[in-house]
XYZ file of C-alpha atoms in Angstrom:
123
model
C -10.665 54.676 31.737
C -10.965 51.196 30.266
C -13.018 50.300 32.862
C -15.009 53.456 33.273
C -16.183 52.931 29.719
C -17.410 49.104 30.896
C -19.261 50.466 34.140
C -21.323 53.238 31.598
C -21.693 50.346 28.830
C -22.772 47.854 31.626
C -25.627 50.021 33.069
C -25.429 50.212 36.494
C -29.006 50.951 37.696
C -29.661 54.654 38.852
C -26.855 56.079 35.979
C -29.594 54.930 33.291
C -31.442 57.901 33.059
C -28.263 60.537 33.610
C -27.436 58.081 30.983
C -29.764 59.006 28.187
C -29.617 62.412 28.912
C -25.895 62.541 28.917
C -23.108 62.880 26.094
C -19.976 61.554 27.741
C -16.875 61.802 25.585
C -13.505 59.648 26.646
C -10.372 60.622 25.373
C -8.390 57.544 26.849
C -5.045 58.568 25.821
C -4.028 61.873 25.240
C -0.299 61.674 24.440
C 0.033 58.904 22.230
C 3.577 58.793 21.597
C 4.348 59.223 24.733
C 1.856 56.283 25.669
C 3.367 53.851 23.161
C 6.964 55.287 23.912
C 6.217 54.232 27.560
C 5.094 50.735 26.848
C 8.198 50.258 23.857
C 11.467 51.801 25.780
C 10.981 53.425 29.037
C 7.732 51.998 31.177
C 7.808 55.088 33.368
C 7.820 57.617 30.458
C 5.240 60.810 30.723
C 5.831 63.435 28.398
C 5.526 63.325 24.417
C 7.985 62.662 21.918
C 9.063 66.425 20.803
C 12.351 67.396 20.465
C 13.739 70.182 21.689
C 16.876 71.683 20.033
C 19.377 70.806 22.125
C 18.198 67.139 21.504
C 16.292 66.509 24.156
C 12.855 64.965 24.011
C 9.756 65.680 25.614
C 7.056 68.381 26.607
C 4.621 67.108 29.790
C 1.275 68.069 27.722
C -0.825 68.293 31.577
C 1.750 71.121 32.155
C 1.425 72.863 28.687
C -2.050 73.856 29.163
C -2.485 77.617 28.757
C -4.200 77.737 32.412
C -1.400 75.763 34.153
C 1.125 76.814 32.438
C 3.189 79.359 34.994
C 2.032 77.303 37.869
C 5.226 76.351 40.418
C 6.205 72.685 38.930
C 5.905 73.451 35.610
C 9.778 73.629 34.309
C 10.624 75.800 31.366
C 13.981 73.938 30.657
C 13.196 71.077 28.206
C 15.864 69.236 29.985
C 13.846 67.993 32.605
C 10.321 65.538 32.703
C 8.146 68.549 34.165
C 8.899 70.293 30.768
C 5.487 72.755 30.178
C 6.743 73.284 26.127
C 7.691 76.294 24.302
C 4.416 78.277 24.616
C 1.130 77.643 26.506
C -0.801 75.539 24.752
C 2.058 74.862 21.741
C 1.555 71.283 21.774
C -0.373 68.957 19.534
C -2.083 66.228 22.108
C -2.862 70.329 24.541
C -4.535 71.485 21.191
C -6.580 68.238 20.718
C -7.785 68.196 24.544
C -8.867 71.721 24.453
C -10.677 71.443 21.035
C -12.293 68.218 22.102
C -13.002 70.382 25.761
C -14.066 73.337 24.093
C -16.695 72.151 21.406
C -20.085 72.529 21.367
C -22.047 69.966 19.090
C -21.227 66.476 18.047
C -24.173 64.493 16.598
C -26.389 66.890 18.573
C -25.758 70.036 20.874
C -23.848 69.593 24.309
C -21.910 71.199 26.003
C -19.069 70.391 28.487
C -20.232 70.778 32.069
C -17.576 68.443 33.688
C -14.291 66.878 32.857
C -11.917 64.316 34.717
C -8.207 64.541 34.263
C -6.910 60.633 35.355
C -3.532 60.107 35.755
C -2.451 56.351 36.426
C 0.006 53.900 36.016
C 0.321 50.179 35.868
C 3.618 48.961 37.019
């Protein structure tokens, strides 16, 4: 994303005028605990920090959006890394995407026509 942001911010030639007719929005990191947890105690680490009640941790928030949420993969047993969360759409970093998805002004009118999910790792 990091260098998505550089490539827009650098200018590169016919993007100029989509440019200044655009709003883009980043979100770089959507699970934040789960991004710091990942870089602090367990590098390969993908779901948040939530804690289920039998004590284990972590909801996967790509599988606890309301429109993916009963797709095969998506694991209702919180003891696994595929866990999709206690309800569609129950979790903080799903609720912040879709708000952030699903608005219509910021500094101006837009609205969102396109929106790119990356998942990547560094090892």
């Amino acid at each position: 994303m990091m260098e998505l942001i550089y490539h827009f911010a650098e200018g590169a030639g016919y993007e100029l005028e989509i440019l200044n007719e655009a709003v883009i929005t980043i979100m770089a990191v959507n699970n934040p605990d789960g991004y710091n947890y990942s870089f602090t105690d367990e590098r390969f680490w993908r779901t948040n920090r939530w804690e289920c009640d039998n004590g284990n941790v972590g909801v996967d928030p790509n599988r606890n959006y309301p429109m993916t949420y009963t797709e095969p993969g998506n694991d209702p047993d919180c003891e696994t890394s595929i866990y999709r969360g206690p309800a569609p759409g129950s979790e903080p970093e799903t609720t912040a995407g879709r708000n952030l998805i699903a608005s219509t002004e910021s500094n101006g009118a837009f609205q969102t026509t396109f929106v790119l999910n990356v998942h990547a790792f560094v090892k």
